[in-house]
Coordinates of C-alpha atoms and ligand atoms in Angstrom, one line a residue:
M1383 CA 4.9 -8.3 0.6
C1384 CA 5.3 -10.7 3.9
G1385 CA 4.6 -9.1 7.6
I1386 CA 7.7 -9.3 9.4
V1387 CA 7.2 -9.4 13.3
G1388 CA 9.1 -9.3 16.2
I1389 CA 8.6 -9.8 20.0
V1390 CA 10.3 -9.4 23.6
Q1391 CA 9.2 -9.1 26.9
R1392 CA 9.8 -9.2 31.1
D1393 CA 7.5 -12.5 30.6
T1394 CA 6.7 -15.7 29.8
N1395 CA 2.3 -14.3 29.6
K1396 CA 0.7 -14.7 26.0
I1397 CA 3.7 -15.0 23.5
G1398 CA 2.2 -17.2 21.1
K1399 CA -1.2 -15.1 21.6
N1400 CA 0.9 -11.4 20.4
I1401 CA 2.9 -12.6 18.0
I1402 CA -0.5 -13.9 16.2
D1403 CA -2.3 -10.5 17.1
S1404 CA 0.7 -8.6 15.9
L1405 CA 1.2 -11.2 12.8
K1406 CA -3.1 -10.7 12.4
K1407 CA -2.4 -6.4 11.7
L1408 CA -0.2 -7.1 8.6
E1409 CA -2.2 -9.9 6.8
Y1410 CA -2.7 -6.9 4.3
R1411 CA 0.9 -7.4 3.5
G1412 CA 0.9 -11.2 2.8
Y1413 CA -1.3 -14.1 3.4
D1414 CA -0.3 -16.9 2.1
S1415 CA 1.4 -18.7 5.2
V1416 CA 1.8 -17.7 7.9
G1417 CA 5.1 -18.8 10.5
V1418 CA 6.3 -18.3 14.0
A1419 CA 9.9 -19.2 16.3
T1420 CA 9.5 -19.7 20.1
I1421 CA 12.5 -20.5 22.1
E1422 CA 11.1 -22.4 24.0
N1423 CA 13.0 -25.2 26.9
N1424 CA 16.9 -23.1 25.0
Q1425 CA 15.3 -24.8 21.4
V1426 CA 14.1 -23.2 19.1
K1427 CA 10.4 -24.1 18.2
V1428 CA 9.1 -23.0 14.9
S1429 CA 5.9 -24.1 13.8
K1430 CA 4.4 -22.4 10.4
E1431 CA 1.7 -23.2 7.5
E1432 CA 1.0 -22.9 4.4
G1433 CA -2.8 -20.7 4.6
K1434 CA -4.2 -17.5 6.2
I1435 CA -4.0 -16.9 10.3
T1436 CA -7.5 -18.4 10.2
E1437 CA -6.7 -21.6 8.5
V1438 CA -4.0 -21.4 10.1
I1439 CA -4.4 -21.6 13.9
E1440 CA -6.8 -24.0 13.6
K1441 CA -4.5 -26.6 12.4
I1442 CA -2.2 -26.3 14.6
Q1443 CA -1.4 -24.2 17.7
L1444 CA 0.0 -21.0 17.3
D1445 CA -1.5 -19.3 20.4
D1446 CA -0.5 -21.6 22.3
L1447 CA 2.7 -20.9 22.6
H1448 CA 5.1 -20.0 25.0
G1449 CA 8.7 -17.9 26.2
K1450 CA 9.9 -14.9 26.0
I1451 CA 10.6 -14.5 22.2
A1452 CA 8.8 -14.8 19.1
I1453 CA 9.4 -13.9 15.7
G1454 CA 6.0 -14.2 13.0
H1455 CA 5.8 -14.1 9.9
T1456 CA 2.7 -13.8 6.9
R1457 CA 3.9 -15.4 3.4
W1458 CA 3.9 -13.8 0.0
A1459 CA 5.6 -16.0 -1.9
T1460 CA 8.2 -14.8 -4.4
H1461 CA 10.7 -17.9 -4.0
G1462 CA 8.7 -21.2 -4.4
P1463 CA 4.9 -21.7 -4.4
P1464 CA 2.0 -21.0 -1.1
S1465 CA 3.3 -24.6 1.4
K1466 CA 4.9 -25.1 4.1
E1467 CA 7.9 -25.8 3.7
N1468 CA 8.2 -22.6 1.7
S1469 CA 7.0 -21.0 4.9
H1470 CA 9.4 -17.9 7.3
P1471 CA 10.8 -19.3 9.0
H1472 CA 13.6 -20.6 7.6
I1473 CA 16.3 -23.1 10.4
D1474 CA 20.3 -23.3 9.8
C1475 CA 20.9 -27.8 10.3
K1476 CA 21.3 -27.5 13.4
N1477 CA 18.1 -25.5 14.0
E1478 CA 19.2 -23.6 17.2
I1479 CA 19.1 -20.6 14.2
A1480 CA 15.2 -18.9 13.1
V1481 CA 15.1 -16.3 10.2
I1482 CA 12.4 -13.7 8.9
H1483 CA 12.7 -11.9 5.6
N1484 CA 10.9 -9.4 4.0
G1485 CA 12.4 -8.9 0.4
I1486 CA 14.3 -10.5 -2.4
I1487 CA 17.9 -11.9 -1.9
E1488 CA 18.6 -11.9 -5.3
N1489 CA 22.4 -13.6 -4.8
F1490 CA 20.7 -15.9 -3.3
Q1491 CA 21.4 -18.3 -5.7
S1492 CA 25.5 -18.5 -5.4
L1493 CA 25.2 -17.9 -2.1
K1494 CA 23.4 -20.6 -1.8
K1495 CA 26.0 -23.0 -4.1
D1496 CA 28.5 -22.2 -1.9
L1497 CA 26.5 -23.6 0.9
V1498 CA 24.9 -26.9 -0.2
T1499 CA 28.9 -27.5 -1.3
Q1500 CA 29.7 -26.8 2.5
G1501 CA 27.9 -29.8 3.3
H1502 CA 24.5 -27.7 4.5
V1503 CA 20.5 -29.3 3.7
F1504 CA 18.4 -26.6 2.5
Q1505 CA 14.4 -27.7 3.0
S1506 CA 13.1 -24.7 0.6
E1507 CA 12.7 -23.4 -2.3
T1508 CA 13.6 -19.8 -0.8
D1509 CA 16.4 -17.4 -1.3
T1510 CA 15.8 -16.6 2.7
E1511 CA 17.2 -20.3 3.0
I1512 CA 20.3 -18.8 2.9
I1513 CA 20.4 -16.7 5.6
P1514 CA 20.1 -18.8 8.2
H1515 CA 22.4 -21.1 6.8
L1516 CA 25.7 -18.4 6.2
I1517 CA 25.4 -17.5 9.9
E1518 CA 25.7 -20.9 11.0
Q1519 CA 28.6 -21.6 8.3
F1520 CA 30.1 -17.6 9.6
I1521 CA 30.5 -18.9 13.8
Q1522 CA 30.8 -22.7 13.0
K1523 CA 33.8 -22.1 10.8
E1524 CA 35.3 -18.3 11.8
Q1525 CA 34.3 -19.1 14.9
M1526 CA 32.2 -16.5 15.7
A1527 CA 29.0 -14.2 18.0
L1528 CA 26.0 -14.9 17.1
K1529 CA 25.7 -10.7 16.4
D1530 CA 28.6 -10.8 14.1
A1531 CA 27.7 -13.6 12.5
I1532 CA 25.1 -11.9 11.3
I1533 CA 26.4 -8.7 10.7
H1534 CA 29.0 -10.7 8.4
T1535 CA 25.7 -12.2 6.7
I1536 CA 23.9 -9.8 6.3
R1537 CA 26.5 -7.0 4.4
K1538 CA 26.8 -10.5 1.9
L1539 CA 23.2 -9.6 0.7
E1540 CA 22.0 -8.4 -2.6
G1541 CA 18.8 -7.3 -2.9
T1542 CA 15.4 -5.9 -0.6
F1543 CA 15.5 -7.2 3.0
A1544 CA 14.1 -6.5 6.3
I1545 CA 15.2 -9.3 8.4
C1546 CA 14.9 -11.0 12.0
V1547 CA 16.7 -13.2 13.1
L1548 CA 16.3 -15.7 16.6
S1549 CA 18.5 -18.0 18.6
S1550 CA 19.4 -20.4 21.3
L1551 CA 22.4 -19.0 21.0
D1552 CA 21.6 -16.2 22.1
P1553 CA 18.2 -16.7 23.6
D1554 CA 17.1 -13.1 25.0
K1555 CA 17.6 -11.0 22.3
I1556 CA 16.1 -10.4 18.6
Y1557 CA 18.6 -9.2 15.7
C1558 CA 16.8 -6.7 13.9
A1559 CA 18.1 -5.7 9.8
K1560 CA 17.1 -3.7 7.3
R1561 CA 18.0 -2.2 3.5
D1562 CA 15.0 -0.4 0.8
S1563 CA 12.4 -3.1 3.6
P1564 CA 10.2 -1.2 5.6
L1565 CA 11.0 -2.4 9.6
V1566 CA 10.1 -0.3 12.6
I1567 CA 10.2 -0.2 16.1
G1568 CA 7.9 0.1 19.3
I1569 CA 8.5 0.0 22.1
N1570 CA 6.4 -1.1 25.7
S1571 CA 7.5 -0.7 29.4
D1572 CA 7.0 -4.7 28.9
R1573 CA 7.2 -5.4 25.4
M1574 CA 9.9 -4.4 22.7
F1575 CA 8.7 -4.4 18.7
C1576 CA 9.9 -5.2 15.7
A1577 CA 7.4 -5.1 12.1
S1578 CA 7.0 -4.3 9.0
D1579 CA 4.9 -1.8 10.1
I1580 CA 3.2 0.4 13.1
P1581 CA -0.3 -1.7 13.1
A1582 CA 1.6 -4.2 14.5
F1583 CA 1.9 -2.9 17.6
L1584 CA -0.1 -0.1 17.9
S1585 CA -2.7 -1.6 20.4
H1586 CA 0.2 -1.5 22.7
T1587 CA 2.4 1.3 22.1
R1588 CA 2.8 4.7 20.1
Q1589 CA 6.0 5.2 20.4
V1590 CA 7.7 4.4 17.8
V1591 CA 11.8 4.4 16.4
L1592 CA 12.0 4.7 12.7
L1593 CA 15.2 2.0 11.3
H1594 CA 17.5 3.5 7.7
D1595 CA 18.5 1.5 5.4
D1596 CA 21.1 -0.3 6.5
E1597 CA 20.3 -0.5 10.0
F1598 CA 21.6 -3.9 12.3
V1599 CA 18.9 -3.1 15.8
T1600 CA 19.9 -5.4 19.0
L1601 CA 16.1 -5.7 20.7
S1602 CA 16.1 -6.8 24.3
H1603 CA 13.1 -6.5 26.6
D1604 CA 14.6 -3.5 28.4
G1605 CA 15.6 -1.6 25.0
Y1606 CA 17.3 -1.2 21.7
E1607 CA 20.6 -1.1 20.6
I1608 CA 21.7 0.6 16.5
I1609 CA 23.8 1.1 14.5
N1610 CA 24.9 1.1 10.8
F1611 CA 26.1 -2.3 9.7
T1612 CA 28.0 -0.8 7.0
N1613 CA 30.6 1.3 9.4
M1614 CA 29.0 -0.4 12.5
K1615 CA 29.3 3.5 14.4
R1616 CA 26.0 3.9 16.5
V1617 CA 23.1 4.9 16.1
E1618 CA 20.9 7.2 18.3
R1619 CA 17.6 7.9 17.2
R1620 CA 14.2 8.7 19.8
P1621 CA 10.8 7.2 19.7
Y1622 CA 8.4 9.2 18.5
I1623 CA 4.8 9.3 19.1
V1624 CA 2.6 8.5 15.8
S1625 CA -0.9 10.2 16.0
W1626 CA -2.6 6.4 15.2
K1627 CA -4.6 5.9 18.1
P1628 CA -5.1 1.9 17.8
E1629 CA -9.1 1.4 16.7
M1630 CA -8.3 2.9 13.6
A1631 CA -6.2 -0.3 12.5
Q1632 CA -9.5 -2.5 13.9
K1633 CA -12.6 -3.1 11.9
G1634 CA -15.1 -1.4 14.5
G1635 CA -18.1 -3.1 13.9
F1636 CA -17.4 -3.2 9.8
P1637 CA -17.4 -7.4 9.0
H1638 CA -15.1 -5.9 6.7
F1639 CA -11.8 -3.5 6.3
M1640 CA -12.5 -2.1 3.2
L1641 CA -16.2 -1.3 4.1
K1642 CA -14.8 0.7 7.1
E1643 CA -12.4 2.3 5.2
I1644 CA -15.2 3.5 2.3
H1645 CA -16.7 4.6 5.1
E1646 CA -13.6 6.7 7.0
Q1647 CA -13.3 8.3 3.9
S1648 CA -14.6 11.9 5.2
S1649 CA -12.9 11.7 8.0
S1650 CA -10.1 10.8 6.2
L1651 CA -10.3 13.6 3.3
A1652 CA -11.5 16.2 6.9
D1653 CA -7.5 15.4 8.0
Y1654 CA -6.2 16.2 5.0
I1655 CA -7.8 19.2 4.4
R1656 CA -7.6 20.9 8.2
I1657 CA -3.8 19.6 8.9
K1658 CA -2.1 22.5 7.0
Q1659 CA 1.0 21.4 5.9
P1660 CA 3.9 24.1 4.7
S1661 CA 5.0 21.8 2.1
L1662 CA 2.1 22.6 0.1
H1663 CA 2.5 25.7 -0.4
K1664 CA 6.9 24.9 -1.7
I1665 CA 5.8 21.8 -3.3
S1666 CA 3.6 23.4 -5.7
E1667 CA 5.9 26.5 -6.1
K1668 CA 8.7 24.6 -7.3
V1669 CA 6.2 22.7 -9.6
Y1670 CA 5.4 25.9 -11.2
D1671 CA 8.8 26.7 -11.3
A1672 CA 10.5 23.2 -12.5
K1673 CA 11.0 22.9 -16.6
K1674 CA 10.2 19.7 -16.5
V1675 CA 7.7 17.5 -14.4
F1676 CA 6.7 13.4 -13.9
L1677 CA 4.3 12.1 -11.6
L1678 CA 5.3 8.6 -10.1
A1679 CA 2.9 6.2 -9.0
A1680 CA 1.9 2.5 -9.1
G1681 CA -1.3 1.1 -9.2
T1682 CA -4.1 2.7 -7.7
A1683 CA -2.2 5.9 -6.8
H1684 CA -1.0 5.8 -10.9
Y1685 CA -5.4 6.9 -11.5
S1686 CA -5.0 9.5 -8.4
T1687 CA -1.3 10.9 -10.5
L1688 CA -3.6 11.5 -13.9
T1689 CA -6.1 13.4 -11.8
G1690 CA -2.3 15.5 -11.3
E1691 CA -1.4 15.5 -14.7
N1692 CA -4.3 17.4 -15.8
L1693 CA -4.3 20.3 -13.9
I1694 CA -0.6 20.7 -12.8
R1695 CA -1.4 20.9 -17.3
K1696 CA -4.0 23.0 -16.7
Y1697 CA -2.7 25.1 -14.0
A1698 CA 0.7 25.5 -14.8
K1699 CA 0.5 25.1 -18.6
K1700 CA 3.4 23.0 -18.6
P1701 CA 4.1 19.8 -20.3
C1702 CA 4.1 17.2 -17.4
T1703 CA 3.5 13.6 -17.9
S1704 CA 2.2 10.4 -15.0
I1705 CA 4.7 7.7 -15.2
I1706 CA 3.7 4.3 -13.6
A1707 CA 6.9 3.1 -11.8
S1708 CA 7.9 -0.1 -13.2
E1709 CA 8.3 2.3 -16.5
Y1710 CA 10.2 4.6 -15.2
D1711 CA 13.2 3.5 -17.7
S1712 CA 11.4 5.4 -20.6
I1713 CA 12.0 8.7 -19.1
S1714 CA 15.5 8.2 -17.5
P1715 CA 16.9 10.4 -19.8
L1716 CA 14.5 13.2 -20.3
I1717 CA 15.3 13.6 -15.7
D1718 CA 18.2 15.9 -15.1
E1719 CA 18.3 19.0 -12.8
D1720 CA 15.9 21.3 -13.4
T1721 CA 12.6 18.0 -13.3
I1722 CA 10.8 18.0 -10.8
V1723 CA 9.5 13.9 -10.1
L1724 CA 6.8 13.8 -8.0
P1725 CA 5.8 10.4 -6.2
V1726 CA 2.6 9.9 -4.7
S1727 CA 2.5 7.0 -2.7
Q1728 CA 0.4 5.3 0.1
S1729 CA 2.9 2.6 1.7
G1730 CA 5.8 5.0 0.7
E1731 CA 7.1 1.4 0.9
T1732 CA 6.0 0.3 -3.9
M1733 CA 9.8 -1.2 -4.7
D1734 CA 9.6 0.2 -8.8
T1735 CA 9.1 3.9 -7.0
I1736 CA 11.6 4.0 -5.1
M1737 CA 14.1 2.5 -7.6
A1738 CA 12.5 4.7 -9.9
I1739 CA 13.0 7.7 -6.9
K1740 CA 16.6 6.4 -6.6
D1741 CA 17.2 6.9 -10.3
A1742 CA 16.0 10.1 -10.4
K1743 CA 17.4 11.6 -7.5
K1744 CA 21.8 10.4 -9.2
S1745 CA 20.1 12.1 -12.3
G1746 CA 20.2 15.1 -10.1
A1747 CA 16.3 15.8 -9.8
K1748 CA 13.7 17.1 -6.3
I1749 CA 12.0 14.5 -5.0
L1750 CA 8.4 16.0 -4.1
S1751 CA 5.8 13.3 -2.7
A1752 CA 2.6 13.2 -1.5
V1753 CA 2.5 10.1 1.4
N1754 CA 0.6 8.2 3.2
V1755 CA 3.0 6.7 5.6
I1756 CA 4.9 9.4 8.0
G1757 CA 8.3 7.8 7.6
S1758 CA 8.4 6.0 5.2
S1759 CA 11.0 4.6 2.9
I1760 CA 9.6 7.4 0.0
T1761 CA 9.6 10.3 3.0
R1762 CA 13.2 10.0 3.5
H1763 CA 14.3 10.0 0.0
S1764 CA 12.2 13.4 -0.7
D1765 CA 13.5 16.7 -0.6
D1766 CA 9.2 17.5 1.0
V1767 CA 6.9 16.2 1.6
L1768 CA 2.1 16.2 1.9
Y1769 CA 1.4 13.4 4.2
L1770 CA -2.5 12.1 3.6
Y1771 CA -2.9 11.6 6.7
A1772 CA -5.1 8.9 5.8
G1773 CA -4.8 6.9 9.0
P1774 CA -3.6 3.4 8.7
E1775 CA -4.7 1.2 5.9
I1776 CA -5.5 -2.0 6.8
G1777 CA -7.4 -3.5 3.6
V1778 CA -5.8 -4.8 0.4
A1779 CA -8.0 -3.0 -2.2
A1780 CA -7.1 1.4 -1.7
T1781 CA -9.9 3.5 -0.8
K1782 CA -9.6 5.6 0.9
T1783 CA -5.9 6.9 0.7
Y1784 CA -7.0 7.1 -3.3
T1785 CA -9.0 9.4 -2.6
A1786 CA -6.6 11.1 0.1
Q1787 CA -3.9 10.7 -3.4
T1788 CA -6.3 12.3 -5.8
L1789 CA -7.7 15.1 -3.0
S1790 CA -3.6 16.0 -2.1
M1791 CA -3.4 16.2 -5.5
W1792 CA -7.0 19.0 -6.0
D1793 CA -4.4 20.9 -3.6
I1794 CA -1.6 21.6 -5.1
G1795 CA -3.1 21.9 -8.7
L1796 CA -4.6 24.8 -6.5
E1797 CA -2.0 26.0 -5.6
I1798 CA -0.8 26.3 -8.8
G1799 CA -3.8 27.9 -9.9
R1800 CA -3.0 30.5 -7.6
I1801 CA 1.0 30.8 -7.9
S1802 CA 0.3 31.4 -11.8
G1803 CA -2.8 33.8 -11.6
E1804 CA -4.8 30.5 -13.5
L1805 CA -7.3 31.2 -10.7
G1806 CA -7.6 34.7 -10.5
N1807 CA -9.0 35.6 -6.7
N1808 CA -12.6 34.8 -6.6
E1809 CA -12.1 32.5 -9.0
Y1810 CA -9.9 30.5 -6.7
D1811 CA -11.7 31.1 -3.2
E1812 CA -15.3 29.5 -5.0
A1813 CA -12.9 26.7 -5.9
R1814 CA -11.9 25.9 -2.4
K1815 CA -15.1 26.4 -1.2
L1816 CA -15.5 23.3 -2.8
Y1817 CA -13.3 21.8 -2.5
N1818 CA -14.0 22.8 1.8
K1819 CA -16.8 21.0 1.5
I1820 CA -15.7 17.4 -0.7
P1821 CA -15.8 15.9 3.3
S1822 CA -19.5 15.9 2.9
V1823 CA -20.2 15.3 -1.0
V1824 CA -18.7 11.9 -0.1
K1825 CA -21.1 11.2 3.1
Q1826 CA -23.9 11.8 1.2
T1827 CA -23.1 9.8 -1.8
I1828 CA -22.0 7.2 0.1
V1829 CA -25.4 6.9 1.8
R1830 CA -27.4 7.2 -1.4
S1831 CA -25.3 5.3 -3.5
E1832 CA -24.8 1.9 -0.5
A1833 CA -28.3 0.2 -0.9
L1834 CA -28.2 0.4 -4.7
A1835 CA -24.3 -0.7 -5.7
N1836 CA -25.5 -3.6 -3.0
R1837 CA -28.5 -4.6 -5.6
I1838 CA -26.5 -4.5 -8.2
A1839 CA -24.1 -6.6 -7.3
S1840 CA -25.7 -9.3 -6.9
W1841 CA -26.4 -9.0 -10.9
F1842 CA -23.3 -7.9 -10.8
A1843 CA -21.4 -10.6 -9.2
E1844 CA -23.2 -13.4 -11.8
K1845 CA -21.1 -11.3 -14.6
N1846 CA -17.7 -12.3 -16.0
S1847 CA -16.1 -9.0 -18.2
S1848 CA -17.1 -5.4 -18.3
F1849 CA -16.1 -1.8 -19.0
Y1850 CA -15.7 1.2 -16.8
L1851 CA -16.2 4.3 -20.1
G1852 CA -15.1 7.8 -18.3
R1853 CA -13.9 10.4 -20.5
G1854 CA -11.7 13.7 -19.6
L1855 CA -10.3 13.4 -15.9
N1856 CA -13.1 10.9 -15.1
L1857 CA -11.5 8.0 -17.4
Q1858 CA -9.2 7.7 -13.6
T1859 CA -12.3 7.2 -11.7
A1860 CA -13.4 4.5 -14.6
K1861 CA -9.9 3.8 -14.2
E1862 CA -10.1 3.6 -10.8
G1863 CA -13.7 1.5 -10.5
A1864 CA -12.3 -1.1 -12.9
L1865 CA -8.8 -2.0 -11.4
K1866 CA -11.9 -3.1 -8.2
M1867 CA -14.1 -4.9 -9.5
K1868 CA -11.1 -6.9 -10.9
E1869 CA -8.9 -7.4 -7.7
I1870 CA -12.0 -7.7 -5.4
A1871 CA -14.6 -9.6 -7.4
Y1872 CA -11.6 -11.1 -10.0
I1873 CA -14.4 -9.9 -12.9
H1874 CA -12.6 -9.0 -15.8
S1875 CA -12.9 -5.3 -15.7
E1876 CA -11.7 -2.6 -18.7
A1877 CA -12.1 1.4 -18.5
Y1878 CA -11.2 3.0 -21.8
P1879 CA -11.9 6.4 -23.4
A1880 CA -15.6 6.2 -23.4
G1881 CA -15.5 8.5 -26.9
E1882 CA -12.9 5.0 -27.7
S1883 CA -15.4 2.5 -26.5
K1884 CA -16.6 2.6 -30.2
H1885 CA -13.4 1.7 -31.6
G1886 CA -13.3 -1.8 -30.3
P1887 CA -14.4 -2.8 -27.5
I1888 CA -18.2 -2.5 -29.1
A1889 CA -16.7 -5.6 -30.9
L1890 CA -17.9 -6.9 -27.2
I1891 CA -20.4 -6.0 -26.2
E1892 CA -23.7 -8.7 -26.3
E1893 CA -27.0 -8.6 -24.4
D1894 CA -27.4 -8.2 -20.5
Y1895 CA -23.3 -7.3 -21.1
P1896 CA -22.1 -4.6 -18.0
V1897 CA -21.1 -0.9 -18.7
V1898 CA -20.6 1.0 -16.2
F1899 CA -20.3 5.5 -17.6
I1900 CA -18.8 7.8 -15.2
A1901 CA -21.1 10.7 -16.9
P1902 CA -21.2 14.1 -14.2
K1903 CA -22.2 17.9 -15.5
D1904 CA -19.5 18.8 -17.6
Q1905 CA -18.6 19.6 -20.7
T1906 CA -18.2 15.4 -21.6
H1907 CA -21.9 15.1 -20.4
K1908 CA -23.3 16.0 -24.5
R1909 CA -21.0 12.9 -25.5
I1910 CA -20.6 10.4 -23.3
I1911 CA -24.4 10.3 -24.0
G1912 CA -23.7 8.9 -27.5
N1913 CA -21.3 6.3 -26.1
I1914 CA -24.1 5.7 -23.7
M1915 CA -27.2 5.2 -26.0
E1916 CA -24.5 2.7 -28.9
M1917 CA -24.1 0.7 -26.1
K1918 CA -27.3 0.5 -25.3
A1919 CA -28.7 -0.5 -28.5
R1920 CA -26.2 -3.3 -28.6
G1921 CA -28.0 -5.1 -26.6
A1922 CA -25.6 -3.6 -22.7
T1923 CA -27.5 -3.0 -19.2
T1924 CA -26.4 0.0 -18.1
I1925 CA -24.9 1.8 -14.9
G1926 CA -24.6 5.4 -14.8
V1927 CA -22.2 7.8 -11.7
I1928 CA -24.8 10.7 -12.7
E1929 CA -25.3 13.9 -10.7
K1930 CA -28.6 13.9 -8.9
G1931 CA -31.4 15.3 -11.1
D1932 CA -30.3 14.4 -14.3
K1933 CA -32.7 13.6 -15.8
E1934 CA -31.0 13.3 -19.2
I1935 CA -29.0 10.8 -17.9
G1936 CA -30.9 9.0 -15.2
E1937 CA -33.7 7.8 -17.9
L1938 CA -31.1 5.9 -20.1
V1939 CA -29.3 4.0 -17.7
K1940 CA -31.0 1.4 -16.6
W1941 CA -29.7 2.0 -12.7
K1942 CA -28.3 5.4 -11.6
M1943 CA -25.5 5.8 -9.3
E1944 CA -26.3 9.8 -8.0
I1945 CA -24.5 11.9 -6.5
P1946 CA -24.4 16.2 -5.3
K1947 CA -25.6 18.0 -7.5
G1948 CA -22.9 21.5 -7.8
Y1949 CA -19.3 19.2 -9.1
S1950 CA -19.5 19.1 -11.7
E1951 CA -16.9 20.5 -13.1
M1952 CA -15.1 20.1 -10.1
I1953 CA -13.3 17.8 -8.1
T1954 CA -15.6 15.0 -9.6
T1955 CA -12.6 12.3 -9.4
I1956 CA -13.1 12.0 -5.8
P1957 CA -17.3 11.1 -5.3
Y1958 CA -17.7 9.3 -8.2
V1959 CA -15.6 7.0 -7.9
I1960 CA -16.9 6.7 -3.9
P1961 CA -20.3 3.8 -6.0
M1962 CA -17.9 1.7 -7.9
Q1963 CA -15.4 1.7 -4.4
L1964 CA -18.5 0.6 -2.9
L1965 CA -20.1 -2.1 -6.5
A1966 CA -16.1 -3.9 -5.5
Y1967 CA -17.1 -4.6 -2.2
Y1968 CA -20.7 -5.8 -2.3
T1969 CA -19.7 -8.3 -6.3
A1970 CA -17.1 -9.6 -3.0
V1971 CA -19.6 -10.5 -0.6
K1972 CA -22.0 -11.4 -3.2
K1973 CA -19.5 -13.9 -4.8
G1974 CA -18.3 -14.8 -0.8
L1975 CA -15.4 -12.9 -0.8
D1976 CA -13.4 -11.7 1.5
P1977 CA -13.3 -7.8 -0.1
S1978 CA -10.4 -7.3 1.9
Y1979 CA -8.1 -9.5 1.1
P1980 CA -8.1 -10.9 -2.3
R1981 CA -5.9 -13.4 -3.6
N1982 CA -2.6 -12.7 -4.8
L1983 CA -2.6 -9.6 -4.1
S1984 CA -0.2 -8.1 -1.0
K1985 CA -1.0 -4.1 -0.3
S1986 CA 3.1 -3.7 0.4
V1987 CA 5.0 -4.4 -2.6
T1988 CA 7.8 -4.7 -1.7
V1989 CA 9.6 -5.9 -4.9
L1990 CA 10.2 -5.2 -8.3
Ligands
LIG414 C1 -5.2 -1.5 -5.4 C2 -3.8 -1.2 -4.6 C3 -2.8 -1.1 -5.3 C4 -1.9 0.3 -4.9 C5 0.0 0.3 -5.9 C6 0.7 0.9 -4.9 O1 -5.6 -1.2 -5.2 O2 -4.0 -0.2 -4.0 O3 -2.0 -0.6 -6.8 O4 -2.1 1.2 -5.3 O5 0.6 -0.9 -4.8 O6 0.9 1.4 -3.1 P1 1.4 2.7 -3.7 O7 0.3 3.3 -3.4 O8 1.6 2.0 -1.7 O9 2.0 2.5 -3.4

């Protein structure tokens, strides 16, 4: 939530354009207002406005700003509604210090009260605004230099933060610090960056320094210095070269990032399969040996862990529960040294997941995670990590990372099946053959279902409400499909176990009510036919995601979205979600919405 970026460059060339280009890459983190601070003629200049970047640059000339240094922010409101006043950067009373922030300052009210008593005047309702005033206070009352004042300020903050500070008192440097919110440094020969995420500078450099909690950085055009702000020790950390390519964070000819990322799935899944990770065996073995296993995730990632939960129960023959990260407290009493907690996350920065991990670690649990972003907070809290290798995902609604997360669950499941002997040699080899074909099945599914999804979307776009029904493993596929529809097309969509639908949901069915069935040709097939009949008898319009050539269901439903044959018993949860991603995407487009940036959502939820 909220994207922050800072740039210090050698020359004054196009600083405004540069900061805006970087901010556009972070817009997936929040997009209700935008602001930039620069230093011109030794004065801090703040330009900010409510709205998305493209709207804001039409109102104020952000890309015309001059100078060698700039910080920029794209906001996802927490304290105070979206407005110009609440947009970042925030400044001190003398307009000498500008601050941008991602996170939540939990003790801001008491700090603000003190500052108001001391005569500071506040312009916004945000928690962030106390930071420039507190820095100002340390400079004024304690005669501190800017850097010391910033360090003293951040030591007073409780909660989570990644902050960048720019000041006319030290006009060649950006100071930044982090605790629990992400911050990375990008190094280029004529420009240095600090940002919430790597895509902000990926088109300029692949040299990255990952910052850890409680670190403070002084950034100038020719270098960076890191210290730990709690013990003031210097930290030596060299950059590493990230394998992501710049074009991965661009639309590549697609109208929206979301569609690009849907199409990328066959190659991202192939990358995951191609890269053999030693952690797979270690993680699978530890899960198999553990007394208790809990999977932990939020949102879409949680639906992938439901696949994991089923597979671990099946192949390790042990109780395993997938818990929504924000509901972790309910399992906290069960966590001890004999427990494995397996978090799954795209960003590796979801605050609910991080807080649950921290608590589980305190109780002695081992943390084995599946994460997309290398070096993210969750990876650093983990004893072992399986990387998803899906590349950067910009669209707010997860698509390619959901299928990568689900594939990683299958990977672990099959490995456990081999270790436990539940899968004999031949069965295991057969299963792996099917698994290896997933990228090509996904590709064929996209080709086959895209035009139909576009057609159905014209009808779906008129609806207010829908059901997504599935059984067994594909109940979670239904959940993921319904989540996509509600997130980006704003149509209320509820997923339900198909068998349970007659215990309530059926009361809502009336003429032309949309019901989507996930109905592969497996052991659930016969029973789901009964559920389709029940819905049709009450006037529902049915859509079936089915195996190609499945006449029984194909003749029952109004629209059939077909998946290539041969995957009915194994690994259905990956290809069967594809038509629903496309359906949600095209429905949003028909409604004139931007599917990549749905209202009120943020890709990385870094608040509790
Ligand atoms: C939905 C979506 C979110 C994320 C959730 C967890 O399309 O993207 O529900 O899945 O915020 O995020 P990560 O995986 O980064 O922990």
